[in-house]
Amino acid sequence: MDSDTTSYRPLPSEAEYLGVKAPSVRARPIHTYTRSFPSEQSSKHAASRRRRAKVSAFKELDVDTMLDAQTSHAHRTAIDSLTSRPTQRLRNQPDSFDSLQSDDASPISPNGSESSDQFEFATSKNEWTTSWRAFSSSRLMMLALVLLVAMPLLYDTPLLGIAGPSIIGANAGAIRRFGPQKKEFVDGKLVTRQAITDTNVCNRWSQQSALVNGTIYLYGGHTTTTADQMSDTWNNDFLTIDVTKSWDIALPVIAGRPQPSGPPPVANGYLWNSYDTLYLYGGEYSSDPITNPSPYSLWQYDIASSTWTETQNPQTSAGNNSDGGDQPVLGSAEGAGVSVPELGRGFYFAGHQDPYTTPGWSQQIYRIYLKSLLEFTFPGHSNDGVQTLSGGNTAGSGGVWRNVTQGGIQDTAVFPNRADGVILYVPGYGVDGILVSMAGGTNESFTQMNVIDVYDVGSSAWYRQSTSGAYPILRVNPCAVAFSAPDGSSTNIYMFGGQNLIPYGNQTQYSDMWILTIPSFTWIQVDTKGQSVPPGRTGHTCNVWNGQIIVVGGYTGPPSNGLGCDSGFYVFNATSLQWQNNYNPLTGGDTQNQQVSQQKDISGLSGSYGYEVPVPVQSVIGGKGSGGATVTAPAESATAGPLATGKPITYTITGSNGAEVTETGTASTTGSSASNNGKGGPNIGAIVAGIVAGCFAVLAGYLGFCAWVYRRQLTLYKNHVAMSQRATAAGGGEKSSFLAPTPSGGSSARNKYSTDQSSRKMGSGAGSSGYTAVPPLPMAGEAPIGGNSTANSSVEELSGEPSFFGVLLNPRRSLRVINRD
């Protein structure tokens, strides 16, 4: 007969790995089986009873420890005969159980021997009796109590293998910050089990964001749980917003993701994105309470596997207009970031460094403002601007860094240091497009927005471009996004909000919306009067999808302004220029949400699907909603750089019936190639359209010429009719019979014809609304005004009133009559 000896080995506690006191860990049963004989059962258990003392709640208990001291020897012997069979036992304190009382007669013979039938009967009966006693009412109550207490506590533990919300009560109080995480063991190694980010907050601002394939990712920043919270706002929250579904701004489709244990809790950094990965750069650590920053590490988030990977101690590489390379990449904050996944690069412009961005920085040393441009080439991509990546070489798993410090006007006095600005990518100028920088400043001055700094990605050089129109009030920390017209003839940058830092302690947050249309570089303020405009804010993020701007978060001022909680989800329609209460997705877009006409070109801007050029922009640059801008160069002429020599990439717009609505040429830039617009070889459609347009131009010119000839000829005819009538009234003329019939009735009839009829027919035939005066009557013996040659030529060439159709068929004859006259 097999016997069961059950022992329990506790899981490794957190204290064994972290060196701190940890709560007890639930024991794990380990079953081992040994062979024993029935005759040995009683002696074994008797010895066990003599040695055993009261043990822990997590110690395995034998059935005999639950027997009352007064239980008869016969009953005890019967139960001993059953202990050789494996049984499932409840682990608890021995004194928590009731004594087992025997109500049955013993099936064992007085001499200790038994027949097989008696043994089977006794075994069956005692098994039933033991099971009944084991699950008596007192034990069921104890089991229910254990389950009631233990199950909620174990709900989010490795034992159950799941993570979820607590089923007892609701989570409340201050948001848990970057601190101790729950632990579990996988393959004998200690790993982190992250807490799920709480989506229910009071205010949120200065987070990092990225939009990939219809999902907005938010990381870190500041959050508060009450309107008056002033400290401990930094976090490493990780959330997503679904922009492929409809939602109300009061109930966005937002989901909390596990808080990562590696990436630090930072604000005012940037989250670059490729088409499948996020890259966290920069940001500042907490200043209240003060947290010392760590040396910068690149953290990558793989979207498909939902995993974070760290690359420590990244170094810069030498390249065009950069530092010499082999320099440590330092963190910075409040710079302007932009992702260009079509190029496989991310950029971070300017910003500042201080004790909360750089380890070892003394609190006694004031922050410094930057004007460098940090470029990160994504893994697997090439970059001719970097020495190690020239010739088609690609970056490794940690990417490649380049710090551009001296291209163009960057190292001159007209190019100021700054922070808290924005930077946007515009394709189609130069080889790789341009970056457009706006807003920002320092604690003492602002960057003017009547002049815009422009970076040529292909040449790694900076230029300046003047704007036209009234420009926005100087500000820092706005948000900005870019939309492409369907035909690509214009790119329109929308800028919302921001704040004025001066005077200190009395900052003003803005709620205005501006558009900078390119290539015109004209500022246009959006009229939002009468709309439900969000309160002024700064430090918010903006992303675009389906022609709509999704605004998240933003600092709206101190608690004293009375605005209370505003987690900040707002939607602006970039076509109708209206704030709306819902986000409305569109159907039919590709994974990058490009305009239909641009979906075969990797350079097409993401998020522009469904966007049309607004009417106020059309009034400045010409064209219509689908594009066709007539202003194709800066209003203030560019003197150098890609804006002086290049043009936007343009596309063919196809209507719903398959017909071409508009047709524009491809980009024409110095050094640009067919790869920029995704098309190679001659554009047959453009050639055909050009021929058709030329034919229409010739036809329009011919019709215009015929109209001019007809008007001149009709005027000549009317003059001769009037002169003939006057001659008839004065005595007649020999050639009056060749003119049109003259009404009878003397002078009154003549006056009626020469004024009413002549002016009416001139108005209808020649398109003139004026009145043609009757020439004065000639004196007796004088020739009519104009000479006999005119009279003779008119009589000879005009046999009746000319018509436009006759001129159209024979313009040469009509022109000869005019010339002879």
Short mmCIF file of C-alpha atoms in Angstrom, two decimals, residues 377-816:
data_model
loop_
_atom_site.label_atom_id
_atom_site.label_comp_id
_atom_site.label_asym_id
_atom_site.label_seq_id
_atom_site.Cartn_x
_atom_site.Cartn_y
_atom_site.Cartn_z
CA THR A 377 18.38 57.25 -36.79
CA PHE A 378 16.04 54.35 -36.06
CA PRO A 379 17.41 50.79 -36.09
CA GLY A 380 17.50 49.30 -39.57
CA HIS A 381 17.59 52.65 -41.42
CA SER A 382 20.36 54.42 -43.32
CA ASN A 383 21.39 58.09 -43.19
CA ASP A 384 23.85 59.72 -45.58
CA GLY A 385 24.41 62.53 -43.08
CA VAL A 386 26.18 60.14 -40.68
CA GLN A 387 29.62 58.83 -41.56
CA THR A 388 29.03 55.29 -40.36
CA LEU A 389 25.71 55.03 -42.21
CA SER A 390 26.77 56.39 -45.59
CA GLY A 391 26.66 54.12 -48.59
CA GLY A 392 23.49 52.33 -47.52
CA ASN A 393 24.69 51.04 -44.14
CA THR A 394 21.93 50.72 -41.57
CA ALA A 395 21.78 51.43 -37.85
CA GLY A 396 22.01 48.61 -35.34
CA SER A 397 19.55 47.69 -32.61
CA GLY A 398 20.45 50.77 -30.53
CA GLY A 399 20.12 53.26 -33.40
CA VAL A 400 22.65 55.96 -34.28
CA TRP A 401 22.89 59.48 -32.82
CA ARG A 402 24.15 62.70 -34.43
CA ASN A 403 24.35 66.09 -32.71
CA VAL A 404 24.04 68.82 -35.37
CA THR A 405 25.64 71.99 -33.99
CA GLN A 406 26.80 74.25 -36.81
CA GLY A 407 24.80 73.99 -40.04
CA GLY A 408 24.00 77.24 -41.88
CA ILE A 409 22.97 80.06 -39.54
CA GLN A 410 22.95 77.76 -36.51
CA ASP A 411 26.28 79.00 -35.17
CA THR A 412 25.48 82.72 -35.66
CA ALA A 413 24.06 85.32 -33.29
CA VAL A 414 20.74 85.52 -35.16
CA PHE A 415 20.02 81.93 -34.14
CA PRO A 416 19.10 82.09 -30.42
CA ASN A 417 19.13 79.39 -27.77
CA ARG A 418 15.62 78.41 -26.79
CA ALA A 419 13.27 75.87 -25.22
CA ASP A 420 9.53 75.08 -25.16
CA GLY A 421 8.97 75.48 -28.90
CA VAL A 422 7.53 73.19 -31.57
CA ILE A 423 8.99 71.70 -34.75
CA LEU A 424 7.16 70.15 -37.73
CA TYR A 425 8.17 68.11 -40.77
CA VAL A 426 7.14 69.26 -44.26
CA PRO A 427 7.98 66.95 -47.19
CA GLY A 428 8.84 68.02 -50.69
CA TYR A 429 11.55 70.69 -50.38
CA GLY A 430 15.14 69.68 -50.94
CA VAL A 431 16.12 66.03 -51.06
CA ASP A 432 14.52 64.92 -47.79
CA GLY A 433 12.10 67.71 -46.88
CA ILE A 434 12.39 70.45 -44.25
CA LEU A 435 11.78 71.02 -40.54
CA VAL A 436 9.91 74.17 -39.50
CA SER A 437 10.55 75.57 -36.00
CA MET A 438 8.20 77.96 -34.22
CA ALA A 439 7.67 79.58 -30.80
CA GLY A 440 9.75 78.94 -27.68
CA GLY A 441 12.14 81.10 -25.73
CA THR A 442 13.95 81.44 -22.42
CA ASN A 443 13.06 82.88 -19.04
CA GLU A 444 13.93 86.33 -20.37
CA SER A 445 12.98 86.45 -24.05
CA PHE A 446 10.81 84.83 -26.72
CA THR A 447 11.50 83.63 -30.24
CA GLN A 448 9.79 85.88 -32.79
CA MET A 449 7.27 84.24 -35.12
CA ASN A 450 7.43 86.78 -37.91
CA VAL A 451 10.61 84.94 -38.93
CA ILE A 452 10.68 81.13 -38.99
CA ASP A 453 13.76 78.91 -38.72
CA VAL A 454 13.84 76.22 -41.40
CA TYR A 455 16.14 73.16 -41.39
CA ASP A 456 17.00 71.41 -44.65
CA VAL A 457 17.22 67.73 -43.70
CA GLY A 458 19.21 66.78 -46.79
CA SER A 459 21.99 69.36 -46.33
CA SER A 460 21.88 69.51 -42.51
CA ALA A 461 21.75 73.32 -42.63
CA TRP A 462 19.48 76.00 -41.11
CA TYR A 463 17.88 78.94 -42.96
CA ARG A 464 15.48 81.75 -42.03
CA GLN A 465 12.20 82.59 -43.73
CA SER A 466 10.08 85.69 -43.21
CA THR A 467 6.32 85.34 -42.88
CA SER A 468 3.44 87.55 -43.99
CA GLY A 469 0.24 88.52 -42.22
CA ALA A 470 -0.38 89.23 -38.55
CA TYR A 471 1.50 86.65 -36.49
CA PRO A 472 0.66 85.08 -33.10
CA ILE A 473 1.45 86.56 -29.71
CA LEU A 474 4.83 85.34 -28.49
CA ARG A 475 4.51 82.16 -26.44
CA VAL A 476 6.04 78.92 -25.20
CA ASN A 477 4.72 75.36 -24.95
CA PRO A 478 1.97 75.41 -27.57
CA CYS A 479 1.17 72.30 -29.59
CA ALA A 480 1.34 72.09 -33.38
CA VAL A 481 0.46 69.60 -36.14
CA ALA A 482 0.65 69.57 -39.95
CA PHE A 483 -1.91 68.63 -42.64
CA SER A 484 -1.36 68.12 -46.34
CA ALA A 485 -3.78 69.36 -48.99
CA PRO A 486 -5.10 66.43 -51.06
CA ASP A 487 -3.01 67.48 -54.05
CA GLY A 488 0.00 68.38 -51.90
CA SER A 489 0.14 71.95 -53.18
CA SER A 490 0.10 73.29 -49.62
CA THR A 491 0.96 72.08 -46.15
CA ASN A 492 -0.92 73.79 -43.34
CA ILE A 493 0.51 73.90 -39.81
CA TYR A 494 -2.01 74.38 -36.98
CA MET A 495 -0.76 75.81 -33.67
CA PHE A 496 -2.94 75.87 -30.56
CA GLY A 497 -2.50 77.39 -27.11
CA GLY A 498 0.70 78.00 -25.19
CA GLN A 499 1.48 80.62 -22.58
CA ASN A 500 3.33 83.83 -21.87
CA LEU A 501 5.88 83.45 -19.07
CA ILE A 502 6.39 87.13 -18.41
CA PRO A 503 5.89 88.48 -15.83
CA TYR A 504 6.87 85.58 -13.60
CA GLY A 505 4.04 84.38 -11.39
CA ASN A 506 1.41 85.91 -13.65
CA GLN A 507 1.57 83.64 -16.69
CA THR A 508 -1.19 83.78 -19.29
CA GLN A 509 -2.45 80.64 -21.00
CA TYR A 510 -3.82 81.03 -24.53
CA SER A 511 -6.69 79.24 -26.31
CA ASP A 512 -6.28 80.67 -29.81
CA MET A 513 -5.73 78.66 -33.01
CA TRP A 514 -3.40 79.77 -35.81
CA ILE A 515 -2.52 78.36 -39.25
CA LEU A 516 0.82 78.85 -40.98
CA THR A 517 0.29 77.88 -44.61
CA ILE A 518 3.33 76.69 -46.58
CA PRO A 519 4.86 77.52 -49.08
CA SER A 520 3.22 80.94 -48.76
CA PHE A 521 4.45 81.25 -45.13
CA THR A 522 1.40 83.34 -44.29
CA TRP A 523 -0.17 83.36 -40.82
CA ILE A 524 -3.96 83.05 -40.58
CA GLN A 525 -5.85 83.31 -37.28
CA VAL A 526 -8.83 80.97 -36.98
CA ASP A 527 -12.09 82.63 -35.97
CA THR A 528 -13.57 80.50 -33.16
CA LYS A 529 -16.07 83.03 -31.81
CA GLY A 530 -19.26 81.42 -30.62
CA GLN A 531 -17.65 77.99 -30.28
CA SER A 532 -17.06 75.89 -27.18
CA VAL A 533 -13.34 76.62 -27.01
CA PRO A 534 -11.25 74.75 -24.40
CA PRO A 535 -9.78 76.86 -21.60
CA GLY A 536 -6.34 78.30 -22.33
CA ARG A 537 -3.59 75.77 -21.71
CA THR A 538 0.06 74.91 -22.10
CA GLY A 539 2.06 71.69 -22.00
CA HIS A 540 -0.66 69.78 -23.87
CA THR A 541 -0.08 67.34 -26.73
CA CYS A 542 -1.75 67.29 -30.15
CA ASN A 543 -2.01 64.44 -32.63
CA VAL A 544 -3.84 64.20 -35.97
CA TRP A 545 -5.97 61.44 -37.48
CA ASN A 546 -8.81 61.57 -40.03
CA GLY A 547 -8.35 65.31 -40.51
CA GLN A 548 -9.00 66.02 -36.82
CA ILE A 549 -6.74 67.34 -34.06
CA ILE A 550 -6.90 65.39 -30.79
CA VAL A 551 -5.78 67.58 -27.86
CA VAL A 552 -4.81 65.81 -24.63
CA GLY A 553 -4.08 67.41 -21.28
CA GLY A 554 -2.56 70.77 -20.61
CA TYR A 555 -1.75 73.01 -17.67
CA THR A 556 -4.58 75.52 -17.25
CA GLY A 557 -3.11 77.62 -14.44
CA PRO A 558 -2.91 77.55 -10.64
CA PRO A 559 -5.80 76.21 -8.52
CA SER A 560 -6.74 79.79 -7.67
CA ASN A 561 -8.20 80.28 -11.15
CA GLY A 562 -11.08 78.03 -10.14
CA LEU A 563 -11.03 75.78 -13.22
CA GLY A 564 -10.77 72.64 -11.09
CA CYS A 565 -10.14 69.27 -12.76
CA ASP A 566 -9.61 69.09 -16.50
CA SER A 567 -7.90 65.94 -17.75
CA GLY A 568 -8.19 67.53 -21.19
CA PHE A 569 -9.63 65.64 -24.16
CA TYR A 570 -10.70 67.91 -27.00
CA VAL A 571 -11.22 67.53 -30.76
CA PHE A 572 -10.85 70.18 -33.48
CA ASN A 573 -11.99 69.65 -37.08
CA ALA A 574 -9.19 71.05 -39.24
CA THR A 575 -11.39 71.39 -42.33
CA SER A 576 -14.47 73.11 -40.89
CA LEU A 577 -12.36 74.92 -38.25
CA GLN A 578 -14.79 73.90 -35.52
CA TRP A 579 -14.33 72.54 -31.99
CA GLN A 580 -16.55 69.48 -31.68
CA ASN A 581 -17.83 67.32 -28.82
CA ASN A 582 -17.02 64.01 -30.50
CA TYR A 583 -14.18 62.34 -32.28
CA ASN A 584 -15.48 60.84 -35.53
CA PRO A 585 -13.33 58.31 -37.39
CA LEU A 586 -13.55 57.93 -41.15
CA THR A 587 -13.57 54.72 -43.15
CA GLY A 588 -11.27 53.92 -46.04
CA GLY A 589 -7.94 55.29 -44.85
CA ASP A 590 -4.71 53.30 -44.94
CA THR A 591 -2.64 52.38 -41.90
CA GLN A 592 -0.82 55.73 -42.04
CA ASN A 593 -4.06 57.68 -42.63
CA GLN A 594 -2.69 59.48 -45.69
CA GLN A 595 -4.71 61.33 -48.29
CA VAL A 596 -6.04 58.96 -50.96
CA SER A 597 -3.92 60.65 -53.62
CA GLN A 598 -0.76 60.18 -51.52
CA GLN A 599 -1.13 56.61 -50.30
CA LYS A 600 1.45 55.27 -52.76
CA ASP A 601 4.01 57.83 -51.61
CA ILE A 602 5.80 57.27 -48.34
CA SER A 603 6.37 61.05 -48.11
CA GLY A 604 2.65 61.74 -47.68
CA LEU A 605 1.84 63.15 -44.25
CA SER A 606 0.03 60.82 -41.85
CA GLY A 607 -3.30 61.85 -40.36
CA SER A 608 -4.41 63.95 -43.34
CA TYR A 609 -7.01 61.49 -44.63
CA GLY A 610 -10.29 63.37 -45.14
CA TYR A 611 -8.69 66.81 -44.75
CA GLU A 612 -9.53 69.65 -47.13
CA VAL A 613 -8.04 73.12 -47.28
CA PRO A 614 -10.30 75.45 -45.24
CA VAL A 615 -11.99 78.38 -46.95
CA PRO A 616 -10.01 81.07 -45.04
CA VAL A 617 -6.78 79.45 -46.26
CA GLN A 618 -8.10 79.24 -49.82
CA SER A 619 -8.74 82.98 -49.75
CA VAL A 620 -5.03 83.54 -49.10
CA ILE A 621 -3.31 80.95 -51.30
CA GLY A 622 -6.00 80.33 -53.94
CA GLY A 623 -7.35 77.02 -55.15
CA LYS A 624 -10.11 75.03 -53.49
CA GLY A 625 -10.61 72.37 -50.86
CA SER A 626 -8.74 69.71 -52.81
CA GLY A 627 -5.77 72.03 -53.35
CA GLY A 628 -4.68 73.81 -56.47
CA ALA A 629 -2.97 76.62 -54.57
CA THR A 630 -1.91 79.44 -56.86
CA VAL A 631 0.64 80.79 -54.36
CA THR A 632 3.49 78.33 -54.78
CA ALA A 633 6.33 80.33 -53.22
CA PRO A 634 6.82 82.33 -50.01
CA ALA A 635 5.02 85.67 -50.00
CA GLU A 636 8.27 87.11 -48.71
CA SER A 637 10.77 85.75 -51.20
CA ALA A 638 13.28 83.24 -49.91
CA THR A 639 16.89 84.20 -50.53
CA ALA A 640 18.52 80.80 -50.06
CA GLY A 641 17.87 77.19 -49.21
CA PRO A 642 15.27 74.71 -50.45
CA LEU A 643 12.42 77.23 -50.28
CA ALA A 644 14.22 79.41 -52.83
CA THR A 645 14.72 76.59 -55.32
CA GLY A 646 12.15 73.91 -54.51
CA LYS A 647 8.46 73.25 -54.85
CA PRO A 648 6.03 71.04 -52.96
CA ILE A 649 5.40 67.46 -54.01
CA THR A 650 2.07 67.48 -55.82
CA TYR A 651 -0.37 64.71 -56.68
CA THR A 652 -3.24 63.89 -59.02
CA ILE A 653 -6.71 64.05 -57.45
CA THR A 654 -9.19 61.49 -58.72
CA GLY A 655 -12.93 61.94 -58.30
CA SER A 656 -15.37 59.31 -57.08
CA ASN A 657 -16.27 58.45 -60.69
CA GLY A 658 -12.63 57.85 -61.56
CA ALA A 659 -12.16 61.11 -63.42
CA GLU A 660 -9.23 63.37 -62.68
CA VAL A 661 -10.45 66.39 -60.75
CA THR A 662 -7.16 68.27 -60.70
CA GLU A 663 -3.76 67.59 -62.12
CA THR A 664 -0.53 69.11 -60.90
CA GLY A 665 3.11 68.53 -61.67
CA THR A 666 5.58 66.62 -59.56
CA ALA A 667 8.12 68.21 -57.27
CA SER A 668 10.93 70.17 -58.87
CA THR A 669 13.84 70.66 -56.50
CA THR A 670 17.54 70.87 -56.80
CA GLY A 671 18.89 67.40 -56.23
CA SER A 672 15.47 65.82 -55.72
CA SER A 673 14.76 62.43 -57.19
CA ALA A 674 11.77 60.37 -58.20
CA SER A 675 12.01 58.50 -54.93
CA ASN A 676 10.81 61.60 -53.12
CA ASN A 677 7.32 61.35 -54.56
CA GLY A 678 7.16 57.63 -55.10
CA LYS A 679 6.90 57.91 -58.91
CA GLY A 680 9.44 57.15 -61.60
CA GLY A 681 9.65 57.94 -65.33
CA PRO A 682 7.64 60.50 -67.31
CA ASN A 683 4.24 61.53 -66.02
CA ILE A 684 2.01 60.61 -68.96
CA GLY A 685 -1.05 62.09 -67.31
CA ALA A 686 0.68 65.43 -66.89
CA ILE A 687 1.74 65.46 -70.56
CA VAL A 688 -1.78 64.69 -71.80
CA ALA A 689 -3.26 67.29 -69.47
CA GLY A 690 -0.77 69.86 -70.73
CA ILE A 691 -1.71 69.21 -74.38
CA VAL A 692 -5.43 69.44 -73.60
CA ALA A 693 -4.89 72.64 -71.65
CA GLY A 694 -2.91 74.10 -74.56
CA CYS A 695 -5.70 73.30 -77.03
CA PHE A 696 -8.25 74.96 -74.80
CA ALA A 697 -6.02 78.01 -74.51
CA VAL A 698 -5.75 78.31 -78.31
CA LEU A 699 -9.51 77.91 -78.71
CA ALA A 700 -10.22 80.51 -76.03
CA GLY A 701 -7.85 82.94 -77.75
CA TYR A 702 -9.53 82.40 -81.12
CA LEU A 703 -12.99 82.96 -79.69
CA GLY A 704 -11.84 86.11 -77.98
CA PHE A 705 -10.37 87.42 -81.21
CA CYS A 706 -13.60 86.70 -83.10
CA ALA A 707 -15.64 88.48 -80.44
CA TRP A 708 -13.42 91.55 -80.78
CA VAL A 709 -13.79 91.53 -84.59
CA TYR A 710 -17.57 91.11 -84.32
CA ARG A 711 -17.94 94.06 -81.96
CA ARG A 712 -15.87 96.31 -84.20
CA GLN A 713 -17.74 95.23 -87.32
CA LEU A 714 -21.16 95.66 -85.72
CA THR A 715 -20.22 99.12 -84.50
CA LEU A 716 -19.14 100.06 -88.01
CA TYR A 717 -22.42 98.77 -89.44
CA LYS A 718 -24.55 100.76 -87.02
CA ASN A 719 -22.68 103.96 -87.77
CA HIS A 720 -23.36 103.52 -91.48
CA VAL A 721 -27.04 102.87 -90.86
CA ALA A 722 -27.29 106.08 -88.87
CA MET A 723 -25.47 108.11 -91.51
CA SER A 724 -27.66 106.70 -94.25
CA GLN A 725 -30.79 107.66 -92.38
CA ARG A 726 -29.52 111.17 -91.84
CA ALA A 727 -28.64 111.45 -95.49
CA THR A 728 -32.16 110.33 -96.42
CA ALA A 729 -33.67 112.92 -94.12
CA ALA A 730 -31.43 115.61 -95.62
CA GLY A 731 -32.18 114.74 -99.24
CA GLY A 732 -31.18 111.21 -99.80
CA GLY A 733 -28.05 109.54 -100.88
CA GLU A 734 -27.37 107.50 -103.87
CA LYS A 735 -26.31 104.48 -101.95
CA SER A 736 -28.81 104.55 -99.23
CA SER A 737 -30.74 101.76 -100.88
CA PHE A 738 -27.92 99.35 -100.13
CA LEU A 739 -28.29 99.85 -96.38
CA ALA A 740 -30.76 98.24 -94.09
CA PRO A 741 -34.37 99.37 -94.50
CA THR A 742 -35.20 102.60 -92.76
CA PRO A 743 -38.54 103.00 -91.01
CA SER A 744 -40.87 105.55 -92.48
CA GLY A 745 -42.43 108.35 -90.63
CA GLY A 746 -39.99 111.20 -90.83
CA SER A 747 -37.70 112.36 -88.12
CA SER A 748 -39.54 110.73 -85.28
CA ALA A 749 -39.12 107.37 -86.94
CA ARG A 750 -35.46 108.09 -87.60
CA ASN A 751 -34.81 109.13 -84.04
CA LYS A 752 -36.47 105.98 -82.75
CA TYR A 753 -34.28 103.75 -84.83
CA SER A 754 -31.04 105.56 -84.30
CA THR A 755 -31.43 105.55 -80.52
CA ASP A 756 -33.63 102.69 -79.41
CA GLN A 757 -32.89 100.00 -81.97
CA SER A 758 -29.23 100.74 -82.38
CA SER A 759 -28.49 100.75 -78.70
CA ARG A 760 -30.60 97.62 -78.09
CA LYS A 761 -28.87 95.62 -80.78
CA MET A 762 -25.48 96.81 -79.75
CA GLY A 763 -26.23 95.66 -76.24
CA SER A 764 -27.38 92.23 -77.26
CA GLY A 765 -24.97 91.53 -80.09
CA ALA A 766 -21.75 93.09 -78.98
CA GLY A 767 -22.11 92.64 -75.30
CA SER A 768 -22.07 96.35 -74.65
CA SER A 769 -24.46 97.98 -72.22
CA GLY A 770 -23.54 101.47 -73.25
CA TYR A 771 -25.39 103.89 -75.51
CA THR A 772 -23.89 104.61 -78.97
CA ALA A 773 -24.43 108.28 -79.84
CA VAL A 774 -25.67 109.27 -83.27
CA PRO A 775 -23.07 111.25 -85.25
CA PRO A 776 -24.08 114.84 -86.16
CA LEU A 777 -25.70 115.45 -89.53
CA PRO A 778 -23.32 116.64 -92.25
CA MET A 779 -23.54 120.16 -93.65
CA ALA A 780 -24.94 120.59 -97.17
CA GLY A 781 -22.38 119.75 -99.81
CA GLU A 782 -20.04 118.00 -97.33
CA ALA A 783 -19.17 114.41 -97.23
CA PRO A 784 -20.25 112.36 -94.22
CA ILE A 785 -17.85 112.26 -91.35
CA GLY A 786 -15.23 109.67 -92.00
CA GLY A 787 -14.83 110.35 -95.72
CA ASN A 788 -16.19 108.74 -98.82
CA SER A 789 -13.79 105.85 -98.61
CA THR A 790 -15.44 104.60 -95.50
CA ALA A 791 -18.90 104.93 -96.91
CA ASN A 792 -17.94 103.21 -100.09
CA SER A 793 -16.09 100.35 -98.41
CA SER A 794 -18.93 99.74 -96.01
CA VAL A 795 -21.51 99.66 -98.74
CA GLU A 796 -19.42 97.34 -100.83
CA GLU A 797 -18.61 94.87 -98.01
CA LEU A 798 -21.76 94.94 -95.86
CA SER A 799 -24.96 93.68 -97.42
CA GLY A 800 -26.74 93.31 -94.03
CA GLU A 801 -26.21 93.28 -90.23
CA PRO A 802 -23.17 91.12 -89.35
CA SER A 803 -23.51 88.09 -87.07
CA PHE A 804 -21.05 86.47 -84.64
CA PHE A 805 -21.40 83.13 -86.39
CA GLY A 806 -20.44 84.77 -89.70
CA VAL A 807 -17.38 86.32 -88.13
CA LEU A 808 -16.49 82.94 -86.57
CA LEU A 809 -16.61 81.25 -90.03
CA ASN A 810 -14.80 84.00 -91.92
CA PRO A 811 -12.83 86.23 -89.55
CA ARG A 812 -10.44 87.22 -92.32
CA ARG A 813 -13.17 88.94 -94.43
CA SER A 814 -14.53 90.77 -91.37
CA LEU A 815 -11.05 91.90 -90.40
CA ARG A 816 -10.47 93.23 -93.95
#
